[in-house]
CSV table of C-alpha atoms and ligand atoms in Angstrom, one decimal:
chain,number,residue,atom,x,y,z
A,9,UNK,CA,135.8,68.1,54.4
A,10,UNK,CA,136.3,64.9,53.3
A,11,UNK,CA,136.0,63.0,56.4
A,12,UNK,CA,132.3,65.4,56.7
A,13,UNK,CA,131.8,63.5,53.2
A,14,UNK,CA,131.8,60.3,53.9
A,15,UNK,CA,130.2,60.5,57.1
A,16,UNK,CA,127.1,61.8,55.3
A,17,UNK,CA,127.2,59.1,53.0
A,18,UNK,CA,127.5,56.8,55.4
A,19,UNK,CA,124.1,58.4,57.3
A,20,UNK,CA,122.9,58.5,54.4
A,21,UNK,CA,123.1,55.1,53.7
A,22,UNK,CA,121.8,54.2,56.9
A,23,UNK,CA,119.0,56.7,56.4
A,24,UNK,CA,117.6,55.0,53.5
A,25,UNK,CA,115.4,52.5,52.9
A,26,UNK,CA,116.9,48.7,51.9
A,27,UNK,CA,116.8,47.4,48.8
A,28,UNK,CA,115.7,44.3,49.9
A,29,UNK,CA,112.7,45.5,51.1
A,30,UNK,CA,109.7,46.0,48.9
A,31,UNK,CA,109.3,48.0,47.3
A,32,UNK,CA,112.8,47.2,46.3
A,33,UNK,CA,112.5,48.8,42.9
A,34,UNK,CA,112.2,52.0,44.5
A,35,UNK,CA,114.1,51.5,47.2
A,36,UNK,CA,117.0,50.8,45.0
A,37,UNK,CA,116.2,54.0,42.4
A,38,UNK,CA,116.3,55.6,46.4
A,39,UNK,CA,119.5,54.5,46.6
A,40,UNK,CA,120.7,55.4,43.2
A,41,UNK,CA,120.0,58.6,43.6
A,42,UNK,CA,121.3,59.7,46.4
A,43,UNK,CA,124.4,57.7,46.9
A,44,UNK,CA,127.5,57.3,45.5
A,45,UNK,CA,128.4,60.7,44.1
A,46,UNK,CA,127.3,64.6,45.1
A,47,UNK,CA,129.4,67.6,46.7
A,48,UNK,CA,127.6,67.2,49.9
A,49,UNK,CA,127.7,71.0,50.1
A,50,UNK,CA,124.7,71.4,52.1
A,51,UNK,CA,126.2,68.4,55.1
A,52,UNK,CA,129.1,70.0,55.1
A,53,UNK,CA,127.4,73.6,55.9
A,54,UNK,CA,125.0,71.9,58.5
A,55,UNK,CA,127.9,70.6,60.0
A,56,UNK,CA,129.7,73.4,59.8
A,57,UNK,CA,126.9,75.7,61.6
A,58,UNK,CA,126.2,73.4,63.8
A,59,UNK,CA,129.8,72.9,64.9
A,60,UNK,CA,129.6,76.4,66.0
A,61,UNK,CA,126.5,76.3,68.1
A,62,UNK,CA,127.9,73.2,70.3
A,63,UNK,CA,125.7,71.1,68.6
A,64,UNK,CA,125.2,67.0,68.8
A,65,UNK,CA,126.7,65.8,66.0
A,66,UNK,CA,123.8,62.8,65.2
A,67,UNK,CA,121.3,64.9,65.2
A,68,UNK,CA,123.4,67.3,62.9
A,69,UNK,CA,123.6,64.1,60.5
A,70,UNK,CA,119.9,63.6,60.4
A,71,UNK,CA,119.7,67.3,59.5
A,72,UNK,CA,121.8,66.8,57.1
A,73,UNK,CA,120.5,63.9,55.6
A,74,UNK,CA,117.6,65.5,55.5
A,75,UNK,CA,118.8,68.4,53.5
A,76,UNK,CA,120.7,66.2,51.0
A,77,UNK,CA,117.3,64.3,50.6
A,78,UNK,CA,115.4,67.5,49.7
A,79,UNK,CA,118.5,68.3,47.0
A,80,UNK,CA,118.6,64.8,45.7
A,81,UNK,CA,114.9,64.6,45.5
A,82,UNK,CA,115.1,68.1,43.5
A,83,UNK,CA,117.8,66.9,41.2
A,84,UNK,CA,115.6,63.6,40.4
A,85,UNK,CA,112.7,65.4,39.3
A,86,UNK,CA,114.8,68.7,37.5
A,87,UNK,CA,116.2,65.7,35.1
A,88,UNK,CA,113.0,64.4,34.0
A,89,UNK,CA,111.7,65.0,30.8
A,90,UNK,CA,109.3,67.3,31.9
A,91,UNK,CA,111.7,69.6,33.4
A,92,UNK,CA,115.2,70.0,32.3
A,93,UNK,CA,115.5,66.7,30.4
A,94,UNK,CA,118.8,65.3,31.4
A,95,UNK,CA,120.5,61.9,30.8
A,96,UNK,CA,123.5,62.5,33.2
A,97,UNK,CA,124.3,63.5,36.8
A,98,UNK,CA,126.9,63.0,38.8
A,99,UNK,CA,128.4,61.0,36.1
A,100,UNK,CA,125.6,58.3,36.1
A,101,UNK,CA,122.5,58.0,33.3
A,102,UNK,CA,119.5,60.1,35.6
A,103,UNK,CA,117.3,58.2,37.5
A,104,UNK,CA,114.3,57.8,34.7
A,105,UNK,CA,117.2,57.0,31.8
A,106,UNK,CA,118.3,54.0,34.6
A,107,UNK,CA,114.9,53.2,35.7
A,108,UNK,CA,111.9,54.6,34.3
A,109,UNK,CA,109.5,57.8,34.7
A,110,UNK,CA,107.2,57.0,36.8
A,111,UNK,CA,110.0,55.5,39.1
A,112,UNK,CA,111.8,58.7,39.3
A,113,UNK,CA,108.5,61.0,40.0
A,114,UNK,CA,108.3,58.3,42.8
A,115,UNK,CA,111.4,58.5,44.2
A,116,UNK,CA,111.4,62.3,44.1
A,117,UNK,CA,108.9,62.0,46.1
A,118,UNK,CA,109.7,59.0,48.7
A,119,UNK,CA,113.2,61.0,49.0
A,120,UNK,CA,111.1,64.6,50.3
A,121,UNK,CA,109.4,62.9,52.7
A,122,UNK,CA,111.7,60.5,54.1
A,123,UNK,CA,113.5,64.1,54.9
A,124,UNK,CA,110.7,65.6,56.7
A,125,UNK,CA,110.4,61.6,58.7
A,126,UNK,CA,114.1,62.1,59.3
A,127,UNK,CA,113.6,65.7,61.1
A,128,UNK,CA,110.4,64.8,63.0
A,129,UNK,CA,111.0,60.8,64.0
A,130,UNK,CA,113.1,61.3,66.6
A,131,UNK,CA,113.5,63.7,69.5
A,132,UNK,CA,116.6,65.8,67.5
A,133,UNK,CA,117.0,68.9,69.6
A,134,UNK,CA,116.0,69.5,73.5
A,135,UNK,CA,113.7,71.7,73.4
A,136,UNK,CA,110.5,70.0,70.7
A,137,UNK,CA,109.5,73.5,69.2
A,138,UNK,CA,113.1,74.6,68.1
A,139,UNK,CA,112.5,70.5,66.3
A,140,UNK,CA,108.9,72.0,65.1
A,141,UNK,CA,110.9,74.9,63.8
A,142,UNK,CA,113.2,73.3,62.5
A,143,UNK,CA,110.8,71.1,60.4
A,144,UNK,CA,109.1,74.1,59.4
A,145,UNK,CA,112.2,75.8,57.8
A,146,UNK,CA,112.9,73.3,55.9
A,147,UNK,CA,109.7,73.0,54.7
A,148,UNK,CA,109.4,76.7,53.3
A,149,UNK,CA,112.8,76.6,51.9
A,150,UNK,CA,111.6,73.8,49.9
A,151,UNK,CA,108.1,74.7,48.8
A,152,UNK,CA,106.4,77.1,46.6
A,153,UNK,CA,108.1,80.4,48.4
A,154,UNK,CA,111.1,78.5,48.3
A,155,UNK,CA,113.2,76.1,46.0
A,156,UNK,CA,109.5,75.0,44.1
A,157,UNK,CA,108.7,78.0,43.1
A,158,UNK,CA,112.4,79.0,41.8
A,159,UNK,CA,111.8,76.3,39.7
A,160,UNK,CA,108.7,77.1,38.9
A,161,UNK,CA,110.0,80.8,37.5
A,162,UNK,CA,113.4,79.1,35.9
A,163,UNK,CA,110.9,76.9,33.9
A,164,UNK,CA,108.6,80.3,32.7
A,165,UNK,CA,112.0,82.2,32.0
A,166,UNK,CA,113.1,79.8,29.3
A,167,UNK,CA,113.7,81.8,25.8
A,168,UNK,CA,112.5,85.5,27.6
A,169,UNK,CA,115.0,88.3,28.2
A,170,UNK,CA,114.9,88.7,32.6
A,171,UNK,CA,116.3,91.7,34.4
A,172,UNK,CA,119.6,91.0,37.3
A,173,UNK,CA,116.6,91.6,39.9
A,174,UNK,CA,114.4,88.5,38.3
A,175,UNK,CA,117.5,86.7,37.9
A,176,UNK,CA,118.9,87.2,41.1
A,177,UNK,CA,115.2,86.2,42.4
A,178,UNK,CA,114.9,83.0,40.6
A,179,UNK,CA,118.3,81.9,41.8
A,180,UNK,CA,117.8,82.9,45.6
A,181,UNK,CA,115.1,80.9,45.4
A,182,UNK,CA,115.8,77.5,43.3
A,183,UNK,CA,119.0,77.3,44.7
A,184,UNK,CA,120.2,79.4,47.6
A,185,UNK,CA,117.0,78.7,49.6
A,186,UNK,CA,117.6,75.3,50.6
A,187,UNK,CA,121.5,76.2,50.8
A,188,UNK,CA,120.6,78.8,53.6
A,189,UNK,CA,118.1,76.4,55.3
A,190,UNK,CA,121.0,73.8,55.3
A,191,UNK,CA,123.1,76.7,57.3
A,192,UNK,CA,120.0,77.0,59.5
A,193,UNK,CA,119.2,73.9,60.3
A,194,UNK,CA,122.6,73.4,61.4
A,195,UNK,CA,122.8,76.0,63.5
A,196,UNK,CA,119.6,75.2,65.3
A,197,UNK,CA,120.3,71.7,66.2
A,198,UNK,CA,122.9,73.8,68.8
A,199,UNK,CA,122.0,76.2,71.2
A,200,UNK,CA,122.1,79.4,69.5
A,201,UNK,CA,119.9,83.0,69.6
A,202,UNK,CA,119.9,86.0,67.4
A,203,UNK,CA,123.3,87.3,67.5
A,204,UNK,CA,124.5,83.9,66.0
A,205,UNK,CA,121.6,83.3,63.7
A,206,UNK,CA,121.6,87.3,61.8
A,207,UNK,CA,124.7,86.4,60.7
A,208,UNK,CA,124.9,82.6,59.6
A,209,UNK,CA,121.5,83.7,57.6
A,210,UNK,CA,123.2,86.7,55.6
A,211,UNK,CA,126.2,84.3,55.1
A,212,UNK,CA,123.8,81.9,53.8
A,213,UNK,CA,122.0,83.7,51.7
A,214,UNK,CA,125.0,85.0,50.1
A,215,UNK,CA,125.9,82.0,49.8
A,216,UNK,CA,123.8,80.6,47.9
A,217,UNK,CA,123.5,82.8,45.7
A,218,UNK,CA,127.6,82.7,45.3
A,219,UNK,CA,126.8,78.8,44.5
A,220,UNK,CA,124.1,79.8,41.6
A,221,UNK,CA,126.4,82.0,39.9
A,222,UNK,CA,129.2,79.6,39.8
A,223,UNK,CA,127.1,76.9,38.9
A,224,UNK,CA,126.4,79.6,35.8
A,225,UNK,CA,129.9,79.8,35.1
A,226,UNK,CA,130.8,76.3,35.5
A,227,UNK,CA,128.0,75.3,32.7
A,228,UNK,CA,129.9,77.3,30.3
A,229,UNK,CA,133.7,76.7,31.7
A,230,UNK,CA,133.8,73.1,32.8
A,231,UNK,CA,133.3,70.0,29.9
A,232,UNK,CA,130.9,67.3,30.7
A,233,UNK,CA,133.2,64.7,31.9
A,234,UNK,CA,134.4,66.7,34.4
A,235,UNK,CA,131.0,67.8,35.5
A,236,UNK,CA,129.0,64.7,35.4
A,237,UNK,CA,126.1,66.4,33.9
A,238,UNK,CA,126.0,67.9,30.7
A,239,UNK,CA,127.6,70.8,30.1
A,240,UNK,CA,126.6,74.0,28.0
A,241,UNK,CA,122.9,73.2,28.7
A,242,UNK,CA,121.7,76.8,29.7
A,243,UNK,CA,122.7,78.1,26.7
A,244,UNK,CA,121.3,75.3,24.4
A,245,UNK,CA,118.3,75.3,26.6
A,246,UNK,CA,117.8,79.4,26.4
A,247,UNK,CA,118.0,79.8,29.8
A,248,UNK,CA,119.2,83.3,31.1
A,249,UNK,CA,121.8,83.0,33.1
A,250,UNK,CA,124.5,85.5,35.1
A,251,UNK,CA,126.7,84.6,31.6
A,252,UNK,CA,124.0,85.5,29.3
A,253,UNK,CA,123.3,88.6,31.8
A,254,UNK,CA,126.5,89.9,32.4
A,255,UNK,CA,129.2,88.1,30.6
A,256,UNK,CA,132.0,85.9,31.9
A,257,UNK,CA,134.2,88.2,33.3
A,258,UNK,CA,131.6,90.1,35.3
A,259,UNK,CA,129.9,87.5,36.5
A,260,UNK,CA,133.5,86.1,38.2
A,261,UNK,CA,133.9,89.6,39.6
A,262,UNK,CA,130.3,89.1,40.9
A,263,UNK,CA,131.3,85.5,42.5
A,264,UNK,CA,134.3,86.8,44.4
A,265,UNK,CA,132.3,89.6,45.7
A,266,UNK,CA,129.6,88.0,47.3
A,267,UNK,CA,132.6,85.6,48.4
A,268,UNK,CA,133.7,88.7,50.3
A,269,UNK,CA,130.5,89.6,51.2
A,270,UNK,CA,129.7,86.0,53.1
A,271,UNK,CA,132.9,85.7,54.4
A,272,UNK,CA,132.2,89.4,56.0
A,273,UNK,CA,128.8,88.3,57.5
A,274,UNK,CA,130.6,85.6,59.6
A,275,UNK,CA,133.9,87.6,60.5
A,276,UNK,CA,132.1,88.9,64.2
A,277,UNK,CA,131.5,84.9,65.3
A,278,UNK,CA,135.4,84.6,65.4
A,279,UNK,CA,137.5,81.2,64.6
A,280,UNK,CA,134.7,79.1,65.5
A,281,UNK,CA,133.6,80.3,62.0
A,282,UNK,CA,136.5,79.1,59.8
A,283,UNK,CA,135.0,75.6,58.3
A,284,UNK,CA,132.2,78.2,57.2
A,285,UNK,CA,134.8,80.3,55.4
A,286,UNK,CA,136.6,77.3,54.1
A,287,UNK,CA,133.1,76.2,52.5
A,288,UNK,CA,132.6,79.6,50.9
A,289,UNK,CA,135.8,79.4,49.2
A,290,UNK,CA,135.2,75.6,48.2
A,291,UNK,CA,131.9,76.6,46.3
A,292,UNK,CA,133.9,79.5,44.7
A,293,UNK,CA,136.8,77.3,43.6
A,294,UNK,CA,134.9,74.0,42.4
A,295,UNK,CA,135.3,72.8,39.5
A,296,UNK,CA,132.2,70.6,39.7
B,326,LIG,C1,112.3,69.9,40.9
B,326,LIG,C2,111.3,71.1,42.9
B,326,LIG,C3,112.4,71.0,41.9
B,326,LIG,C4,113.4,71.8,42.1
B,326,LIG,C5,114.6,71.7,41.3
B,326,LIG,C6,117.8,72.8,42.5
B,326,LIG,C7,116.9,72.6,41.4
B,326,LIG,C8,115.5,72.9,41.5
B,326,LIG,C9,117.3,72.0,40.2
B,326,LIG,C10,118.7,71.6,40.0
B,326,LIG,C11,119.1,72.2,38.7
B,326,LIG,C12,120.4,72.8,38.8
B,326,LIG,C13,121.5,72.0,38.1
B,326,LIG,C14,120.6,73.9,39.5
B,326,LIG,C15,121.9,74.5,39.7
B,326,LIG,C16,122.4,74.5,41.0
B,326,LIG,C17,122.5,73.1,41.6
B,326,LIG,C18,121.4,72.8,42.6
B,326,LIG,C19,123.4,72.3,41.2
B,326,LIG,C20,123.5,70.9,41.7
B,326,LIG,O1,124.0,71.0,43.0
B,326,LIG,P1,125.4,70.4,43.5
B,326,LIG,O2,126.4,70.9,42.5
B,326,LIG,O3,125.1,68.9,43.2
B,326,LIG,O4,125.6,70.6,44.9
B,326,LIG,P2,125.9,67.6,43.8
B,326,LIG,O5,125.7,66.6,42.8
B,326,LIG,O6,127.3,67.9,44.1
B,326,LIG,O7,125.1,67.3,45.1
């Protein structure tokens, strides 16, 4: 996994646009944001998926980059003022504390599309409609039916009493969509029909939720420091949670669960599946 990290990084370096090129401001808040820190949870399970399917490994880094674009571009704009209003992630000030407002709206959005430029540049897959697909998928996991409109609910849910289903809704979407894209898109860049695909997109969804509901946890576990964003937010914020909703204890039982329930979903594609199990468990057993 760690090797998988800092070959994403180093794509991802790569990927992005330099600093000494104007705009360099935003090229540099680019840079900021994206580099230097982050899981790379989603590479890895591109990677991981894609491993399986036999397929080329640079065009599962571009996926990849792309998918870690989409998050970093998400995590951007979730800090602003606007949104969540936060001055730390991944142990740094967020982008508009270190550069400025409309800087980080811009780089939010220079990040999303230089995802989608990533995915659609350069011939990534044989056959140019899985590529269309592929572009596609990301797309809707990222949009208004996807991470967007989570969001969008996790904004209007802020102070109100939700039901499991909402909640459980809200998180499939804001967070487990792009996490199950990333398990996609990885898959895809190989060759790979419905007998693989069924059960990579149960194990993603699963998932991601799994990732949601630790992140929950974490928030009211884990101190800042060892977080790098601030901690105890969704309580200070008002924000129903699977804490608020079920308590600590319930909502581990829930996390090992749907770790069960993900690691079942890949048990028929054999060995080849094992960096997919080792992922599950990772998310489970974070501490950040
Ligand atoms: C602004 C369109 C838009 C969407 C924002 C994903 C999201 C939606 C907001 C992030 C808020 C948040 C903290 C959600 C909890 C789950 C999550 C995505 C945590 C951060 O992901 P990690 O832990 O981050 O993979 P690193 O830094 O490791 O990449």
């Amino acid at each position: 996994m760690a090797a998988m990290q800092q070959r994403t990084e180093a794509a991802l370096a790569v990927a992005l646009p330099d600093p000494a090129i104007a705009p360099d401001r935003l090229h540099e808040a680019m840079r900021y944001a994206v580099l230097g820190g982050g899981k790379r949870v989603r590479a890895l399970l591109v990677h991981a998926a894609g491993q399986l399917t036999g397929a080329d490994t640079a065009a599962l880094d571009r996926a990849a980059c792309a998918v870690e674009l989409i998050h970093a571009y998400s995590l951007v704009h979730d800090d602003m003022p606007c949104m969540d209003d936060d001055v730390l992630r991944r142990g740094k000030p967020t982008v508009h504390v270190e550069y400025d407002q409309a800087t980080a709206l811009l780089t939010g959005d220079a990040l999303q599309t230089l995802a989608f430029q990533l995915l659609s540049e350069q011939p990534n897959v044989a056959d140019p409609s899985v590529q269309l697909e592929m572009i596609a998928l990301l797309a809707r996991a990222s949009g208004s039916r996807g991470m967007a409109g989570g969001q969008a609910i996790d904004l209007a849910s802020v102070g109100r009493e939700i039901s499991r289903a909402e909640l459980e809704f809200m998180h499939i979407h804001k967070t487990g969509a792009l996490i199950r894209a990333a398990v996609l898109l990885g898959a895809r860049c190989g060759a790979c029909d419905a007998k693989v695909l069924e059960p990579l997109d149960r194990y993603g969804k699963l998932v991601g939720l799994l990732f949601q509901v630790v992140d929950d946890i974490l928030d009211t576990q884990a101190d800042t420091a060892t977080l790098g964003k601030t901690a105890g937010k969704d309580a200070d914020h008002d924000k129903p949670t699977y804490v608020s909703l079920l308590g600590i204890t319930e909502a581990q039982a829930l996390a090992h669960t749907l770790l069960d329930d993900a690691l079942s979903a890949i048990k028929p594609l054999g060995p080849g599946a094992r960096r997919l199990d080792d992922i599950a468990s990772f998310i489970v057993n974070r501490r950040f």
